[in-house]
XYZ file of C-alpha atoms in Angstrom:
319
model
C 105.870 179.394 192.802
C 106.655 178.064 189.423
C 106.832 180.890 186.960
C 104.001 180.645 184.444
C 105.039 180.429 180.851
C 103.528 182.986 178.490
C 103.240 182.517 174.816
C 102.780 185.081 172.099
C 100.593 184.240 169.151
C 101.602 185.902 165.931
C 98.801 186.537 163.483
C 99.758 186.833 159.874
C 97.609 188.998 157.647
C 97.580 188.773 153.868
C 99.354 191.425 151.823
C 96.654 193.560 150.132
C 96.616 192.894 146.422
C 95.330 196.420 145.738
C 97.791 199.143 146.655
C 96.735 201.945 148.982
C 95.766 205.148 147.133
C 97.736 208.282 147.885
C 95.759 211.425 148.680
C 96.309 214.600 150.641
C 94.228 215.537 153.708
C 91.079 217.517 152.921
C 91.591 221.276 152.618
C 88.425 222.665 150.988
C 88.799 226.041 149.280
C 86.645 228.823 150.747
C 83.496 229.399 148.721
C 80.603 231.816 148.916
C 77.583 229.641 148.245
C 74.977 231.855 146.626
C 72.931 229.138 144.954
C 69.586 227.839 146.213
C 71.356 225.322 148.434
C 73.454 224.331 150.128
C 74.287 227.698 151.566
C 77.207 228.586 153.792
C 76.696 227.139 157.246
C 76.927 229.399 160.278
C 80.365 229.144 161.989
C 78.718 228.088 165.243
C 77.010 225.256 163.393
C 80.326 224.047 161.979
C 81.878 224.287 165.429
C 79.110 222.209 167.006
C 79.870 219.343 164.628
C 83.342 218.996 166.148
C 82.008 218.515 169.679
C 82.408 215.090 171.337
C 79.920 212.500 170.237
C 77.774 210.593 172.690
C 75.760 207.457 172.016
C 72.497 207.595 170.095
C 70.647 206.396 173.232
C 72.666 208.492 175.659
C 70.414 210.656 177.868
C 72.292 213.748 176.713
C 71.642 213.012 173.040
C 67.976 212.305 173.715
C 67.760 215.657 175.528
C 69.300 217.410 172.506
C 66.903 215.565 170.194
C 63.898 216.684 172.254
C 65.092 220.288 172.218
C 65.616 220.064 168.460
C 62.068 218.784 168.008
C 60.686 221.611 170.121
C 62.578 224.270 168.164
C 61.375 222.748 164.892
C 57.809 223.158 166.133
C 58.531 226.820 166.776
C 60.081 227.414 163.357
C 57.204 225.601 161.624
C 54.593 227.047 164.021
C 53.042 223.681 164.816
C 52.166 221.673 167.894
C 52.545 218.321 166.120
C 53.994 215.822 168.588
C 55.506 213.854 165.704
C 58.085 216.425 164.631
C 61.585 215.003 164.304
C 64.997 215.361 162.668
C 65.028 212.631 160.018
C 68.370 210.943 159.360
C 69.204 211.940 155.797
C 68.823 214.941 153.520
C 65.558 216.674 152.697
C 64.827 214.047 150.058
C 64.892 211.362 152.775
C 62.313 213.263 154.828
C 60.258 213.736 151.663
C 60.378 210.029 150.890
C 59.462 209.237 154.496
C 56.247 211.218 154.050
C 55.415 209.559 150.724
C 56.279 206.028 151.859
C 54.299 206.213 155.088
C 51.177 207.924 153.741
C 50.756 206.311 150.312
C 48.716 203.171 149.830
C 48.866 201.476 146.416
C 46.198 203.009 144.217
C 46.019 206.307 146.109
C 45.586 209.256 143.782
C 48.293 211.885 144.275
C 47.290 215.268 142.893
C 50.606 216.983 142.134
C 50.975 220.631 141.183
C 54.024 220.940 138.953
C 55.530 224.368 138.341
C 59.204 223.460 138.681
C 61.740 220.673 138.989
C 60.593 219.377 142.350
C 57.018 218.852 141.262
C 58.475 216.528 138.638
C 60.362 214.712 141.369
C 57.253 214.137 143.447
C 55.504 212.572 140.465
C 58.393 210.133 140.089
C 58.661 209.388 143.813
C 54.934 208.840 144.364
C 54.656 206.538 141.360
C 57.340 204.275 142.847
C 55.104 203.697 145.876
C 52.108 202.660 143.803
C 50.329 206.001 143.631
C 48.180 207.002 140.677
C 49.748 210.336 139.812
C 47.560 213.123 138.451
C 49.616 216.153 137.623
C 48.616 219.733 136.977
C 51.255 221.659 135.056
C 51.998 225.335 134.891
C 54.872 227.181 133.272
C 57.867 227.224 135.571
C 57.998 230.400 137.620
C 54.207 230.736 137.968
C 51.980 229.801 140.901
C 48.586 228.121 141.082
C 45.402 229.959 141.994
C 42.983 228.513 144.505
C 40.382 228.170 141.734
C 42.822 226.101 139.665
C 43.457 223.880 142.671
C 39.712 223.456 143.288
C 39.051 222.532 139.660
C 41.834 219.936 139.624
C 40.579 218.498 142.901
C 37.043 218.104 141.618
C 38.335 216.405 138.477
C 40.745 213.916 140.063
C 39.337 213.370 143.610
C 42.725 212.594 145.208
C 43.623 210.939 148.493
C 46.769 213.072 148.734
C 47.440 216.588 147.487
C 51.066 217.724 147.135
C 52.286 221.227 146.466
C 55.584 223.047 146.924
C 55.588 226.128 149.134
C 58.772 227.619 147.656
C 59.961 225.955 144.460
C 63.748 225.794 144.685
C 64.265 225.680 140.930
C 62.444 228.953 140.246
C 62.127 230.838 143.546
C 58.339 231.097 143.294
C 56.285 231.336 146.482
C 53.007 229.399 146.347
C 50.056 230.750 148.369
C 48.588 227.875 150.379
C 45.705 229.475 152.253
C 42.437 227.688 151.488
C 43.966 224.411 150.278
C 43.384 222.564 153.553
C 39.673 223.364 153.530
C 39.323 221.650 150.153
C 41.294 218.631 151.358
C 39.480 218.208 154.679
C 36.067 218.417 153.067
C 37.036 215.472 150.872
C 39.098 213.210 153.179
C 42.349 214.096 151.432
C 45.742 214.598 153.073
C 47.619 217.848 152.409
C 51.402 217.496 151.988
C 53.489 220.668 151.815
C 57.120 220.875 150.677
C 58.996 223.538 152.695
C 62.556 222.481 151.847
C 63.536 225.965 150.694
C 61.189 228.104 152.755
C 61.812 226.882 156.316
C 63.509 229.607 158.337
C 63.284 232.135 155.493
C 59.635 233.105 155.146
C 56.553 232.636 157.319
C 55.330 229.042 157.603
C 52.220 228.498 159.729
C 51.562 224.775 159.538
C 48.822 224.589 162.158
C 47.022 227.675 160.867
C 47.223 226.297 157.319
C 46.111 222.842 158.551
C 48.918 221.002 156.782
C 48.820 217.246 157.399
C 52.452 216.388 156.649
C 55.488 218.471 155.879
C 59.223 218.128 155.396
C 62.128 220.504 154.940
C 65.855 220.789 154.348
C 68.560 221.953 156.721
C 70.969 223.374 154.150
C 69.141 226.464 152.942
C 67.686 229.229 155.130
C 68.607 227.376 158.329
C 72.329 227.668 157.439
C 73.131 224.086 158.396
C 74.934 221.468 156.282
C 72.792 218.800 154.589
C 72.483 215.425 156.258
C 69.543 215.689 158.635
C 66.065 216.884 157.681
C 62.946 218.047 159.536
C 59.722 216.078 159.063
C 56.352 216.405 160.784
C 53.067 214.516 160.743
C 49.767 215.936 161.959
C 46.863 214.031 163.539
C 45.138 213.139 160.254
C 48.345 211.769 158.769
C 49.068 209.780 161.924
C 45.554 208.359 161.829
C 46.160 206.956 158.355
C 49.489 205.491 159.440
C 47.835 203.925 162.491
C 45.014 202.460 160.404
C 47.497 200.925 157.976
C 49.460 199.469 160.874
C 46.329 197.955 162.459
C 45.506 196.363 159.100
C 48.959 194.816 158.907
C 50.167 197.139 156.149
C 53.795 198.100 156.654
C 55.421 200.920 154.674
C 57.544 199.486 151.834
C 60.654 200.862 153.534
C 62.412 199.743 156.703
C 64.787 202.631 157.233
C 62.070 205.286 156.886
C 59.267 203.390 158.657
C 57.923 206.152 160.883
C 55.987 203.710 163.073
C 59.299 202.153 164.065
C 61.141 205.454 164.356
C 58.360 206.802 166.589
C 59.370 204.236 169.223
C 62.844 205.771 169.166
C 62.177 209.499 168.845
C 58.485 210.087 169.634
C 57.667 208.632 173.037
C 56.017 209.860 176.217
C 58.306 211.330 178.852
C 59.978 208.541 180.782
C 58.874 205.814 178.382
C 61.573 203.433 177.145
C 63.211 204.116 173.819
C 63.458 201.362 171.221
C 66.617 201.336 169.098
C 65.954 201.698 165.389
C 69.106 203.072 163.781
C 72.181 205.012 164.802
C 71.154 208.642 164.497
C 73.700 211.071 162.980
C 74.797 212.544 166.303
C 76.948 215.363 164.972
C 74.352 216.377 162.385
C 71.702 216.651 165.097
C 74.129 218.864 167.036
C 74.396 221.011 163.916
C 70.638 221.291 163.386
C 70.112 222.045 167.075
C 72.641 224.878 166.851
C 71.132 226.269 163.639
C 67.661 226.259 165.165
C 68.947 227.803 168.393
C 70.306 230.709 166.347
C 66.860 231.222 164.780
C 65.117 230.963 168.132
C 67.550 233.430 169.714
C 67.005 235.963 166.927
C 63.245 235.396 166.774
C 61.196 234.335 163.769
C 59.933 237.821 162.933
C 63.473 239.170 162.790
C 64.712 236.197 160.756
C 61.917 236.547 158.218
C 62.554 240.310 157.951
C 66.290 239.789 157.448
C 65.755 237.297 154.652
C 63.246 239.571 152.945
C 65.535 242.601 153.123
C 68.428 240.564 151.744
C 66.285 239.285 148.873
C 65.097 242.790 148.006
C 68.668 244.080 148.027
C 69.665 241.251 145.676
C 66.787 242.048 143.310
C 67.739 245.738 143.243
C 71.356 244.921 142.414
C 70.268 242.601 139.599
C 68.178 245.379 138.102
C 71.194 247.677 138.130
C 73.053 245.290 135.806
C 70.073 244.784 133.567
C 68.841 241.419 134.840
């Protein structure tokens, strides 16, 4: 046989006009993170982030995602089917709630007693909400009577309040708020970014309609993926908007689309929406597994004892 001739094609690439920067590999200094967040992640959580990635539609990843959702329900004490790890930090989960539940002209009644109440006013206004704010000196909480009076005055479609205000450390009582909302066809949104995994949260008992949280505080997980949950009343509003042809003014955080990826019946096909942060979901799964293994009562007790010890030591130095 005649020997076939082979040819080699040489591709010439242009010389970059901008020189390559010179940096050293990352070697972060050890830090004790004692601020409100992020906190130091558990070593097992860090280790899980170095495990091999699989695809975002791989059966193994979907199994891990389902387990993560189930553990989130435990930590939040809810049976909401729509409980997922949202791709992004706590602010992304927060914006997902606002974007999917706010119709232009909706009145948002916002209780502001710290920095994050201010943020909700800004965020809601960007989605066309009419923001009615109730202010209190930072570090104080609202009474149920104050909430009732503001509700009667402003007649909102959405009520927002922060369970544990990161900027001040105040813990807001929420019992009784849902009854006011449900008697007046208003959705109840609760911010639990700081409180999840640290103090009791009883979403179903409190009848919260939508809630979001952060991974980087009491759950001891790095930021980058955030819990979000929608109850039946919130889902009903989303469904009604969808039937009326009203899409959320966001593609990335459109929960109707994401539901086809992460909230489906067993065995139903999954519809690709975006590439989920695989390693961050590993991390959140591991952080939640640590909480589940210890048990909520023990976790809450440990956080309380640590807080009380910290308060006692501050008093000793005159603070």
